[in-house]
mmCIF file of C-alpha atoms in Angstrom:
data_model
loop_
_atom_site.group_PDB
_atom_site.id
_atom_site.type_symbol
_atom_site.label_atom_id
_atom_site.label_comp_id
_atom_site.label_asym_id
_atom_site.label_seq_id
_atom_site.Cartn_x
_atom_site.Cartn_y
_atom_site.Cartn_z
ATOM 1 C CA GLU A 1 167.560 139.812 34.138
ATOM 2 C CA VAL A 2 163.805 140.206 33.800
ATOM 3 C CA GLN A 3 162.878 143.485 32.117
ATOM 4 C CA LEU A 4 159.500 144.964 31.253
ATOM 5 C CA VAL A 5 159.503 148.247 29.353
ATOM 6 C CA GLU A 6 156.256 150.085 28.652
ATOM 7 C CA SER A 7 155.769 152.608 25.867
ATOM 8 C CA GLY A 8 153.009 154.360 23.990
ATOM 9 C CA GLY A 9 151.703 156.709 26.654
ATOM 10 C CA GLY A 10 150.968 160.342 26.004
ATOM 11 C CA LEU A 11 148.317 163.028 25.827
ATOM 12 C CA VAL A 12 145.026 162.111 24.161
ATOM 13 C CA GLN A 13 141.675 163.849 23.931
ATOM 14 C CA PRO A 14 138.565 162.417 25.560
ATOM 15 C CA GLY A 15 136.995 159.849 23.270
ATOM 16 C CA GLY A 16 140.320 159.126 21.643
ATOM 17 C CA SER A 17 142.395 155.960 21.418
ATOM 18 C CA LEU A 18 145.867 154.876 22.414
ATOM 19 C CA ARG A 19 147.820 151.619 22.258
ATOM 20 C CA LEU A 20 150.303 150.781 24.960
ATOM 21 C CA SER A 21 153.105 148.266 24.504
ATOM 22 C CA CYS A 22 155.197 146.345 26.995
ATOM 23 C CA ALA A 23 158.425 144.804 25.707
ATOM 24 C CA ALA A 24 159.580 141.821 27.755
ATOM 25 C CA SER A 25 163.050 140.320 28.011
ATOM 26 C CA GLY A 26 165.091 138.090 30.286
ATOM 27 C CA PHE A 27 162.488 135.327 30.628
ATOM 28 C CA THR A 28 160.340 132.994 28.526
ATOM 29 C CA PHE A 29 157.527 135.423 27.780
ATOM 30 C CA SER A 30 155.177 132.779 26.390
ATOM 31 C CA SER A 31 155.169 130.897 29.711
ATOM 32 C CA TYR A 32 153.697 133.685 31.816
ATOM 33 C CA TRP A 33 150.411 135.479 32.231
ATOM 34 C CA MET A 34 150.649 139.230 31.850
ATOM 35 C CA HIS A 35 148.722 142.072 33.466
ATOM 36 C CA TRP A 36 148.106 145.796 33.205
ATOM 37 C CA VAL A 37 147.768 147.793 36.416
ATOM 38 C CA ARG A 38 147.181 151.539 36.557
ATOM 39 C CA GLN A 39 147.666 154.298 39.098
ATOM 40 C CA ALA A 40 145.969 157.675 38.826
ATOM 41 C CA PRO A 41 148.043 160.627 40.068
ATOM 42 C CA GLY A 42 148.273 160.489 43.854
ATOM 43 C CA LYS A 43 146.013 157.453 44.047
ATOM 44 C CA GLY A 44 146.372 153.717 44.642
ATOM 45 C CA LEU A 45 146.992 150.764 42.371
ATOM 46 C CA VAL A 46 144.098 149.450 40.289
ATOM 47 C CA TRP A 47 144.182 146.183 38.388
ATOM 48 C CA VAL A 48 143.078 146.668 34.764
ATOM 49 C CA SER A 49 143.420 143.465 32.761
ATOM 50 C CA ARG A 50 145.217 140.156 32.333
ATOM 51 C CA ILE A 51 145.917 137.720 29.549
ATOM 52 C CA ASN A 52 146.937 134.094 29.769
ATOM 53 C CA SER A 53 150.076 132.592 28.288
ATOM 54 C CA ASP A 54 148.846 131.940 24.752
ATOM 55 C CA GLY A 55 146.396 134.813 24.570
ATOM 56 C CA SER A 56 143.288 132.638 24.505
ATOM 57 C CA SER A 57 141.828 133.980 27.754
ATOM 58 C CA THR A 58 141.477 137.557 28.990
ATOM 59 C CA SER A 59 139.756 139.400 31.808
ATOM 60 C CA TYR A 60 139.090 143.059 32.553
ATOM 61 C CA ALA A 61 138.141 145.405 35.345
ATOM 62 C CA ASP A 62 134.525 146.535 35.084
ATOM 63 C CA SER A 63 135.677 150.138 34.553
ATOM 64 C CA VAL A 64 137.402 149.316 31.256
ATOM 65 C CA LYS A 65 135.386 146.366 29.959
ATOM 66 C CA GLY A 66 134.227 146.984 26.403
ATOM 67 C CA ARG A 67 136.685 149.864 25.901
ATOM 68 C CA PHE A 68 140.104 148.275 26.448
ATOM 69 C CA THR A 69 141.568 145.187 24.780
ATOM 70 C CA ILE A 70 144.594 143.294 26.022
ATOM 71 C CA SER A 71 146.627 141.199 23.596
ATOM 72 C CA ARG A 72 150.082 139.718 23.191
ATOM 73 C CA ASP A 73 152.521 138.682 20.491
ATOM 74 C CA ASN A 74 154.650 135.865 21.869
ATOM 75 C CA ALA A 75 156.883 135.912 18.787
ATOM 76 C CA LYS A 76 157.761 139.542 19.567
ATOM 77 C CA ASN A 77 157.759 139.149 23.380
ATOM 78 C CA THR A 78 155.349 142.065 23.576
ATOM 79 C CA LEU A 79 152.162 142.792 25.500
ATOM 80 C CA TYR A 80 149.634 145.368 24.319
ATOM 81 C CA LEU A 81 146.722 147.356 25.673
ATOM 82 C CA GLN A 82 144.423 148.961 23.139
ATOM 83 C CA MET A 83 142.486 151.740 24.836
ATOM 84 C CA ASN A 84 139.436 153.207 23.093
ATOM 85 C CA SER A 85 136.791 155.730 24.119
ATOM 86 C CA LEU A 86 139.194 157.202 26.630
ATOM 87 C CA ARG A 87 137.867 159.255 29.522
ATOM 88 C CA ALA A 88 139.464 161.737 31.892
ATOM 89 C CA GLU A 89 139.307 159.120 34.642
ATOM 90 C CA ASP A 90 141.585 156.849 32.598
ATOM 91 C CA THR A 91 144.443 159.283 33.255
ATOM 92 C CA ALA A 92 147.097 157.259 35.058
ATOM 93 C CA VAL A 93 150.481 155.623 34.948
ATOM 94 C CA TYR A 94 150.000 152.218 33.347
ATOM 95 C CA TYR A 95 152.241 149.376 34.494
ATOM 96 C CA CYS A 96 152.654 145.986 32.916
ATOM 97 C CA ALA A 97 153.464 143.087 35.225
ATOM 98 C CA ARG A 98 153.919 139.351 34.908
ATOM 99 C CA SER A 99 152.571 136.468 36.967
ATOM 100 C CA ASP A 100 152.880 132.721 36.947
ATOM 101 C CA SER A 101 150.498 130.871 34.680
ATOM 102 C CA TYR A 102 147.687 130.256 37.092
ATOM 103 C CA SER A 103 144.961 132.299 38.683
ATOM 104 C CA GLY A 104 145.819 133.917 41.972
ATOM 105 C CA SER A 105 149.557 134.080 41.538
ATOM 106 C CA GLN A 106 151.569 137.138 42.455
ATOM 107 C CA LEU A 107 152.775 139.950 40.180
ATOM 108 C CA ASP A 108 156.468 139.353 40.628
ATOM 109 C CA TYR A 109 157.997 141.780 38.120
ATOM 110 C CA TRP A 110 156.737 145.192 37.054
ATOM 111 C CA GLY A 111 157.752 147.678 34.415
ATOM 112 C CA GLN A 112 158.456 151.326 35.213
ATOM 113 C CA GLY A 113 155.152 152.492 33.760
ATOM 114 C CA THR A 114 153.972 154.832 31.023
ATOM 115 C CA LEU A 115 151.818 157.891 31.657
ATOM 116 C CA VAL A 116 148.509 158.318 29.863
ATOM 117 C CA THR A 117 146.841 161.720 30.123
ATOM 118 C CA VAL A 118 143.301 162.151 28.827
ATOM 119 C CA SER A 119 142.494 165.818 28.476
ATOM 120 C CA SER A 120 141.234 168.345 25.994
ATOM 121 C CA SER B 1 132.945 142.799 43.608
ATOM 122 C CA TYR B 2 135.466 141.885 46.276
ATOM 123 C CA VAL B 3 136.741 144.732 48.461
ATOM 124 C CA LEU B 4 140.024 144.982 50.383
ATOM 125 C CA THR B 5 140.273 147.566 53.162
ATOM 126 C CA GLN B 6 143.579 148.986 54.415
ATOM 127 C CA PRO B 7 144.231 151.779 56.914
ATOM 128 C CA PRO B 8 145.360 154.908 55.052
ATOM 129 C CA SER B 9 148.383 155.390 57.264
ATOM 130 C CA VAL B 10 150.549 153.706 59.869
ATOM 131 C CA SER B 11 153.330 155.387 61.832
ATOM 132 C CA VAL B 12 156.141 153.658 63.682
ATOM 133 C CA ALA B 13 159.418 154.604 65.345
ATOM 134 C CA PRO B 14 162.679 153.211 63.979
ATOM 135 C CA GLY B 15 163.505 149.810 65.414
ATOM 136 C CA LYS B 16 159.898 149.049 66.319
ATOM 137 C CA THR B 17 157.403 146.758 64.633
ATOM 138 C CA ALA B 18 154.870 147.940 62.046
ATOM 139 C CA ARG B 19 151.720 145.988 61.300
ATOM 140 C CA ILE B 20 149.633 146.818 58.240
ATOM 141 C CA THR B 21 146.264 145.139 57.949
ATOM 142 C CA CYS B 22 144.185 144.194 54.929
ATOM 143 C CA GLY B 23 140.564 143.341 55.566
ATOM 144 C CA GLY B 24 138.265 141.370 53.299
ATOM 145 C CA ASN B 25 135.347 138.995 53.567
ATOM 146 C CA ASN B 26 136.843 135.584 54.438
ATOM 147 C CA ILE B 27 140.203 136.739 53.092
ATOM 148 C CA GLY B 28 141.774 133.797 54.896
ATOM 149 C CA SER B 29 140.484 131.584 52.102
ATOM 150 C CA LYS B 30 142.388 133.572 49.490
ATOM 151 C CA SER B 31 146.076 134.024 48.687
ATOM 152 C CA VAL B 32 147.276 137.502 49.628
ATOM 153 C CA HIS B 33 150.220 139.298 48.078
ATOM 154 C CA TRP B 34 151.863 142.486 49.340
ATOM 155 C CA TYR B 35 153.676 145.200 47.381
ATOM 156 C CA GLN B 36 155.887 148.072 48.445
ATOM 157 C CA GLN B 37 155.931 151.274 46.407
ATOM 158 C CA LYS B 38 158.285 154.160 47.013
ATOM 159 C CA PRO B 39 157.637 157.596 45.469
ATOM 160 C CA GLY B 40 158.238 157.687 41.735
ATOM 161 C CA GLN B 41 158.990 153.968 41.551
ATOM 162 C CA ALA B 42 157.186 150.867 40.385
ATOM 163 C CA PRO B 43 155.727 148.517 42.993
ATOM 164 C CA VAL B 44 157.917 145.733 44.345
ATOM 165 C CA LEU B 45 156.617 142.393 45.593
ATOM 166 C CA VAL B 46 157.542 141.886 49.256
ATOM 167 C CA ILE B 47 155.275 139.001 50.346
ATOM 168 C CA TYR B 48 153.421 136.421 48.266
ATOM 169 C CA TYR B 49 151.016 133.633 49.117
ATOM 170 C CA ASP B 50 150.301 135.167 52.513
ATOM 171 C CA SER B 51 153.755 134.684 54.028
ATOM 172 C CA ASP B 52 156.449 133.822 51.475
ATOM 173 C CA ARG B 53 159.287 136.251 50.808
ATOM 174 C CA PRO B 54 160.868 136.750 47.383
ATOM 175 C CA SER B 55 164.610 136.518 47.220
ATOM 176 C CA GLY B 56 166.229 139.786 48.203
ATOM 177 C CA ILE B 57 163.482 140.828 50.609
ATOM 178 C CA PRO B 58 164.746 141.080 54.196
ATOM 179 C CA GLU B 59 163.538 138.578 56.791
ATOM 180 C CA ARG B 60 162.145 141.571 58.691
ATOM 181 C CA PHE B 61 159.161 141.375 56.338
ATOM 182 C CA SER B 62 156.575 138.720 57.172
ATOM 183 C CA GLY B 63 152.914 138.065 56.532
ATOM 184 C CA SER B 64 149.934 136.203 57.920
ATOM 185 C CA ASN B 65 146.365 135.635 56.827
ATOM 186 C CA SER B 66 143.388 134.301 58.739
ATOM 187 C CA GLY B 67 139.663 134.922 58.984
ATOM 188 C CA ASN B 68 138.828 138.359 57.646
ATOM 189 C CA THR B 69 142.264 139.952 58.035
ATOM 190 C CA ALA B 70 145.679 139.608 56.425
ATOM 191 C CA THR B 71 148.636 141.343 58.043
ATOM 192 C CA LEU B 72 151.998 142.525 56.782
ATOM 193 C CA THR B 73 154.504 142.799 59.634
ATOM 194 C CA ILE B 74 157.745 144.726 59.361
ATOM 195 C CA SER B 75 160.113 144.138 62.283
ATOM 196 C CA ARG B 76 162.941 146.451 63.303
ATOM 197 C CA VAL B 77 161.634 149.148 60.998
ATOM 198 C CA GLU B 78 164.213 151.250 59.165
ATOM 199 C CA ALA B 79 163.903 154.648 57.534
ATOM 200 C CA GLY B 80 164.192 152.952 54.146
ATOM 201 C CA ASP B 81 160.951 151.048 54.777
ATOM 202 C CA GLU B 82 158.953 154.256 54.459
ATOM 203 C CA ALA B 83 156.662 153.655 51.490
ATOM 204 C CA ASP B 84 153.132 152.827 50.406
ATOM 205 C CA TYR B 85 152.097 149.206 50.895
ATOM 206 C CA TYR B 86 149.327 147.450 48.963
ATOM 207 C CA CYS B 87 147.674 144.091 49.523
ATOM 208 C CA GLN B 88 146.275 142.195 46.537
ATOM 209 C CA VAL B 89 144.184 139.100 45.902
ATOM 210 C CA TRP B 90 142.546 137.418 42.943
ATOM 211 C CA ASP B 91 138.746 137.354 43.020
ATOM 212 C CA SER B 92 137.973 134.054 41.333
ATOM 213 C CA SER B 93 134.226 134.734 41.199
ATOM 214 C CA SER B 94 134.720 137.727 38.907
ATOM 215 C CA ASP B 95 138.085 136.625 37.487
ATOM 216 C CA GLN B 96 139.552 140.002 38.439
ATOM 217 C CA GLY B 97 142.518 141.222 40.419
ATOM 218 C CA VAL B 98 141.825 143.375 43.459
ATOM 219 C CA PHE B 99 144.134 145.765 45.307
ATOM 220 C CA GLY B 100 143.597 147.335 48.676
ATOM 221 C CA GLY B 101 143.573 151.114 48.829
ATOM 222 C CA GLY B 102 147.133 151.241 50.128
ATOM 223 C CA THR B 103 148.745 152.191 53.434
ATOM 224 C CA LYS B 104 151.361 154.889 53.796
ATOM 225 C CA LEU B 105 153.993 153.783 56.290
ATOM 226 C CA THR B 106 155.706 156.682 58.019
ATOM 227 C CA VAL B 107 158.884 156.116 60.015
ATOM 228 C CA LEU B 108 158.949 158.701 62.780
#
């Protein structure tokens, strides 16, 4: 059974940093692209970032470019999102999701999400 | 950047057909995926590549995509279909994912 379990969320002050993790199991992690998608309270889904299978290629939403870094450790079956210079508008539930290893493919499995709250 | 436009809400009586649209410039040239999200839950893929259904998704769910509009159709709507629905594409020019704003489906 495919499982994605996020962790690392919490309360952080504006300007602070946080690292999210997504532990994957039930599939060959190194064969899939991985994504982060966020959802502010009461709002819609927003794509944040993706990383290819071996970690050599990444892309970001304009709103997080230069502040967030996506990475993966295929030996540990874990996806990460390093979030720096956090702002109030980054407050959201962050989901990790997987897709097939080519651009344009669907996000077929999602984790349950981890809440990040940026507030003083 | 590429923009997807969905109606904020759609209402339908049980047993009828619901159609949720997703508008975008020449969206027919892109692959559209649809997700269902119920309150407090993670999104679930219900349609991929315009019209394919993942295993476990009822045949009542179907999709189409042409011109500037993609459509998710839910036939014989049930109370359990009440949820938020999101369309999504990949914008190859910016190498970014894009979601529509979401549509709340209400079953009357």
